[in-house]
């Protein structure tokens, strides 16, 4: 039997429609939450970290760490392992990862007009119109970002992405379920030997993508009957060296018969290919109100393959710590508003695993003692030798990695 995927806007009666369909066709429900849990089990990453791949807002560190792309690779691996089964209904974001080449899939979209969704929000969650509008806007932004990531299409409800688009403000739950039931039994959706092979190809591509991600790489992977194609979409100076490294990793994956590399249409744009180096910190937060200094420092660290985000005051830094996951902070003491010592105190109270390096031009011995007592990793004076700072950052990174290993 074909697979059904259902992608729905929030407050579009997704739950009732899916339950009605399951009652009629007897399928097994596979939720996106279940795929996230399996990806977490396979990767050792937390479910929360993997689920962040669905959010419109991307980590400021992602261009250095590729965490979102690696999460998606693990999601593909978890999903591809399920697709060999029959009679599945896959709900939510995960269903969009099923390749278009797998033909025995009925792709369903549920959507409704805003007024209807606001009324459903009030019925189901007791939300006010203002709160409902806000939540719908946020969730729709997540849907749009996800679809753009997978398909390069801005509209998450674009009819070209689906076999059926159902307006749940115009059809009842039973009518929607009937439409799905009638279409899933059509001959064109029956599994074939070719479509089954496409499932195997998807699984192989996912395993290769995960293997590359483990080595810090981010390229697009496709497979056909054991032949793997790696597409490089970001510019790199030594292309041949990168191609050889990618091929070396991919050929070690079981089931791979051959590997070819090519450059994609994004290759000649301005973004630069960056391999994630696990030996150096790539989630460094620089906090300093001297803009020229901190931007220059960020560039110098990047030349040493250390990714850094910048905050120009204490409040912005604390907001970034709450919203993101920096591993190391380089913190100035003398800043307007919340000063460096107070930032250090709050960070160590809420995120004690973040290593904080004090870098100041106006500190005293008393300041140094206060900072070290509060848990600072190191206390350095401006102007700092970049090699000394790099070495200190590497030592902080080593400490972080040891902690992670100890935690299992």
Short mmCIF file of N, CA and C in Angstrom, two decimals, residues 164-241:
data_model
loop_
_atom_site.label_atom_id
_atom_site.label_comp_id
_atom_site.label_asym_id
_atom_site.label_seq_id
_atom_site.Cartn_x
_atom_site.Cartn_y
_atom_site.Cartn_z
N UNK A 164 -2.66 16.43 -3.07
CA UNK A 164 -3.96 16.95 -2.67
C UNK A 164 -3.75 18.09 -1.68
N UNK A 165 -4.39 19.22 -1.93
CA UNK A 165 -4.45 20.31 -0.95
C UNK A 165 -5.90 20.46 -0.52
N UNK A 166 -6.14 20.27 0.77
CA UNK A 166 -7.51 20.28 1.29
C UNK A 166 -7.72 21.51 2.16
N UNK A 167 -8.70 22.32 1.80
CA UNK A 167 -9.07 23.48 2.61
C UNK A 167 -10.05 23.01 3.68
N UNK A 168 -9.57 22.90 4.91
CA UNK A 168 -10.41 22.32 5.96
C UNK A 168 -11.47 23.30 6.47
N UNK A 169 -11.41 24.55 6.03
CA UNK A 169 -12.51 25.47 6.34
C UNK A 169 -13.68 25.29 5.38
N UNK A 170 -13.44 24.54 4.30
CA UNK A 170 -14.49 24.33 3.30
C UNK A 170 -14.97 22.89 3.24
N UNK A 171 -14.21 21.97 3.79
CA UNK A 171 -14.60 20.56 3.81
C UNK A 171 -14.67 20.07 5.25
N UNK A 172 -15.61 19.19 5.51
CA UNK A 172 -15.72 18.59 6.84
C UNK A 172 -14.60 17.57 7.03
N UNK A 173 -14.45 17.12 8.27
CA UNK A 173 -13.43 16.12 8.56
C UNK A 173 -13.69 14.85 7.76
N UNK A 174 -14.92 14.42 7.70
CA UNK A 174 -15.26 13.20 6.95
C UNK A 174 -15.02 13.39 5.46
N UNK A 175 -15.34 14.56 4.94
CA UNK A 175 -15.11 14.82 3.51
C UNK A 175 -13.61 14.81 3.20
N UNK A 176 -12.82 15.39 4.07
CA UNK A 176 -11.36 15.40 3.87
C UNK A 176 -10.81 13.98 3.90
N UNK A 177 -11.27 13.19 4.87
CA UNK A 177 -10.80 11.81 4.99
C UNK A 177 -11.23 10.98 3.79
N UNK A 178 -12.44 11.21 3.30
CA UNK A 178 -12.93 10.49 2.12
C UNK A 178 -12.06 10.78 0.91
N UNK A 179 -11.71 12.04 0.73
CA UNK A 179 -10.87 12.44 -0.40
C UNK A 179 -9.51 11.74 -0.35
N UNK A 180 -8.94 11.66 0.83
CA UNK A 180 -7.65 10.98 0.99
C UNK A 180 -7.80 9.48 0.74
N UNK A 181 -8.84 8.89 1.31
CA UNK A 181 -9.09 7.45 1.17
C UNK A 181 -9.28 7.07 -0.29
N UNK A 182 -10.03 7.88 -1.02
CA UNK A 182 -10.29 7.58 -2.44
C UNK A 182 -9.02 7.66 -3.28
N UNK A 183 -8.17 8.61 -2.97
CA UNK A 183 -6.97 8.80 -3.79
C UNK A 183 -5.85 7.82 -3.47
N UNK A 184 -5.77 7.38 -2.22
CA UNK A 184 -4.66 6.51 -1.85
C UNK A 184 -4.76 5.14 -2.51
N UNK A 185 -5.94 4.79 -2.97
CA UNK A 185 -6.14 3.49 -3.60
C UNK A 185 -5.96 3.50 -5.11
N UNK A 186 -5.56 4.62 -5.67
CA UNK A 186 -5.38 4.70 -7.12
C UNK A 186 -4.15 3.91 -7.57
N UNK A 187 -4.25 3.31 -8.75
CA UNK A 187 -3.18 2.45 -9.26
C UNK A 187 -1.85 3.18 -9.39
N UNK A 188 -1.90 4.47 -9.72
CA UNK A 188 -0.66 5.22 -9.95
C UNK A 188 0.20 5.30 -8.69
N UNK A 189 -0.40 5.09 -7.52
CA UNK A 189 0.33 5.18 -6.26
C UNK A 189 0.79 3.82 -5.73
N UNK A 190 0.50 2.76 -6.45
CA UNK A 190 0.91 1.45 -5.96
C UNK A 190 2.44 1.31 -6.00
N UNK A 191 3.02 0.71 -4.96
CA UNK A 191 4.47 0.52 -4.96
C UNK A 191 4.91 -0.34 -6.13
N UNK A 192 6.04 0.01 -6.72
CA UNK A 192 6.63 -0.75 -7.81
C UNK A 192 8.05 -1.13 -7.43
N UNK A 193 8.64 -1.99 -8.23
CA UNK A 193 10.03 -2.36 -7.97
C UNK A 193 10.93 -1.13 -8.04
N UNK A 194 10.64 -0.24 -8.98
CA UNK A 194 11.45 0.98 -9.14
C UNK A 194 11.29 1.90 -7.94
N UNK A 195 10.06 2.05 -7.45
CA UNK A 195 9.85 2.95 -6.31
C UNK A 195 10.44 2.37 -5.03
N UNK A 196 10.45 1.05 -4.92
CA UNK A 196 11.10 0.41 -3.76
C UNK A 196 12.61 0.66 -3.81
N UNK A 197 13.18 0.62 -5.01
CA UNK A 197 14.61 0.89 -5.13
C UNK A 197 14.93 2.34 -4.75
N UNK A 198 14.00 3.23 -5.03
CA UNK A 198 14.20 4.63 -4.65
C UNK A 198 14.26 4.78 -3.13
N UNK A 199 13.50 3.96 -2.41
CA UNK A 199 13.57 3.97 -0.94
C UNK A 199 14.97 3.54 -0.49
N UNK A 200 15.50 2.49 -1.13
CA UNK A 200 16.85 2.03 -0.80
C UNK A 200 17.89 3.11 -1.12
N UNK A 201 17.68 3.80 -2.25
CA UNK A 201 18.60 4.88 -2.62
C UNK A 201 18.57 6.00 -1.57
N UNK A 202 17.38 6.34 -1.11
CA UNK A 202 17.23 7.38 -0.09
C UNK A 202 17.96 7.00 1.19
N UNK A 203 17.83 5.73 1.57
CA UNK A 203 18.49 5.26 2.79
C UNK A 203 20.01 5.31 2.65
N UNK A 204 20.51 4.92 1.48
CA UNK A 204 21.96 4.97 1.25
C UNK A 204 22.46 6.42 1.26
N UNK A 205 21.73 7.30 0.60
CA UNK A 205 22.13 8.71 0.57
C UNK A 205 22.15 9.30 1.97
N UNK A 206 21.18 8.91 2.79
CA UNK A 206 21.12 9.41 4.17
C UNK A 206 22.32 8.92 4.97
N UNK A 207 22.70 7.66 4.77
CA UNK A 207 23.85 7.13 5.51
C UNK A 207 25.15 7.82 5.08
N UNK A 208 25.26 8.12 3.80
CA UNK A 208 26.44 8.85 3.33
C UNK A 208 26.46 10.27 3.89
N UNK A 209 25.29 10.92 3.89
CA UNK A 209 25.20 12.29 4.40
C UNK A 209 25.59 12.35 5.87
N UNK A 210 25.15 11.37 6.64
CA UNK A 210 25.51 11.30 8.06
C UNK A 210 27.01 11.08 8.22
N UNK A 211 27.57 10.18 7.41
CA UNK A 211 29.02 9.91 7.49
C UNK A 211 29.83 11.17 7.19
N UNK A 212 29.41 11.93 6.20
CA UNK A 212 30.10 13.18 5.87
C UNK A 212 29.94 14.21 6.99
N UNK A 213 28.74 14.26 7.56
CA UNK A 213 28.49 15.19 8.66
C UNK A 213 29.35 14.90 9.87
N UNK A 214 29.60 13.62 10.13
CA UNK A 214 30.45 13.25 11.26
C UNK A 214 31.87 13.77 11.09
N UNK A 215 32.26 14.01 9.85
CA UNK A 215 33.60 14.54 9.56
C UNK A 215 33.58 16.05 9.35
N UNK A 216 32.42 16.68 9.62
CA UNK A 216 32.34 18.13 9.56
C UNK A 216 31.92 18.70 8.23
N UNK A 217 31.46 17.85 7.29
CA UNK A 217 31.12 18.33 5.95
C UNK A 217 29.62 18.56 5.78
N UNK A 218 29.30 19.43 4.83
CA UNK A 218 27.90 19.72 4.50
C UNK A 218 27.78 19.83 2.98
N UNK A 219 27.39 18.74 2.34
CA UNK A 219 27.14 18.73 0.89
C UNK A 219 25.84 17.99 0.62
N UNK A 220 25.26 18.23 -0.55
CA UNK A 220 24.03 17.52 -0.90
C UNK A 220 24.38 16.15 -1.45
N UNK A 221 23.61 15.14 -1.05
CA UNK A 221 23.91 13.76 -1.42
C UNK A 221 22.71 13.13 -2.11
N UNK A 222 22.95 12.47 -3.22
CA UNK A 222 21.92 11.66 -3.86
C UNK A 222 22.53 10.32 -4.24
N UNK A 223 21.68 9.31 -4.41
CA UNK A 223 22.19 7.97 -4.73
C UNK A 223 21.25 7.27 -5.70
N UNK A 224 21.84 6.42 -6.51
CA UNK A 224 21.04 5.59 -7.42
C UNK A 224 21.77 4.28 -7.65
N UNK A 225 21.15 3.21 -7.17
CA UNK A 225 21.70 1.86 -7.34
C UNK A 225 23.17 1.77 -6.91
N UNK A 226 23.50 2.41 -5.81
CA UNK A 226 24.85 2.33 -5.28
C UNK A 226 25.80 3.40 -5.78
N UNK A 227 25.37 4.15 -6.80
CA UNK A 227 26.20 5.25 -7.31
C UNK A 227 25.80 6.54 -6.59
N UNK A 228 26.75 7.17 -5.94
CA UNK A 228 26.48 8.33 -5.10
C UNK A 228 27.02 9.60 -5.77
N UNK A 229 26.20 10.65 -5.75
CA UNK A 229 26.61 11.95 -6.26
C UNK A 229 26.65 12.96 -5.12
N UNK A 230 27.77 13.64 -4.98
CA UNK A 230 27.95 14.66 -3.95
C UNK A 230 28.00 16.02 -4.63
N UNK A 231 27.09 16.91 -4.24
CA UNK A 231 27.02 18.24 -4.85
C UNK A 231 27.52 19.29 -3.87
N UNK A 232 28.56 20.01 -4.28
CA UNK A 232 29.16 21.06 -3.45
C UNK A 232 28.54 22.39 -3.84
N UNK A 233 27.88 23.05 -2.90
CA UNK A 233 27.15 24.27 -3.21
C UNK A 233 27.78 25.53 -2.65
N UNK A 234 28.98 25.41 -2.08
CA UNK A 234 29.67 26.59 -1.58
C UNK A 234 31.10 26.60 -2.11
N UNK A 235 31.58 27.79 -2.39
CA UNK A 235 32.88 27.93 -3.03
C UNK A 235 34.01 27.50 -2.09
N UNK A 236 35.00 26.86 -2.67
CA UNK A 236 36.17 26.42 -1.90
C UNK A 236 37.41 26.64 -2.77
N UNK A 237 38.51 27.06 -2.15
CA UNK A 237 39.71 27.38 -2.91
C UNK A 237 40.36 26.14 -3.51
N UNK A 238 40.50 25.10 -2.71
CA UNK A 238 41.15 23.88 -3.19
C UNK A 238 40.08 22.81 -3.41
N UNK A 239 39.38 22.95 -4.53
CA UNK A 239 38.24 22.07 -4.82
C UNK A 239 38.68 20.62 -4.95
N UNK A 240 39.78 20.38 -5.63
CA UNK A 240 40.21 19.00 -5.85
C UNK A 240 40.50 18.28 -4.53
N UNK A 241 41.14 18.99 -3.60
CA UNK A 241 41.43 18.38 -2.30
C UNK A 241 40.14 18.03 -1.56
#
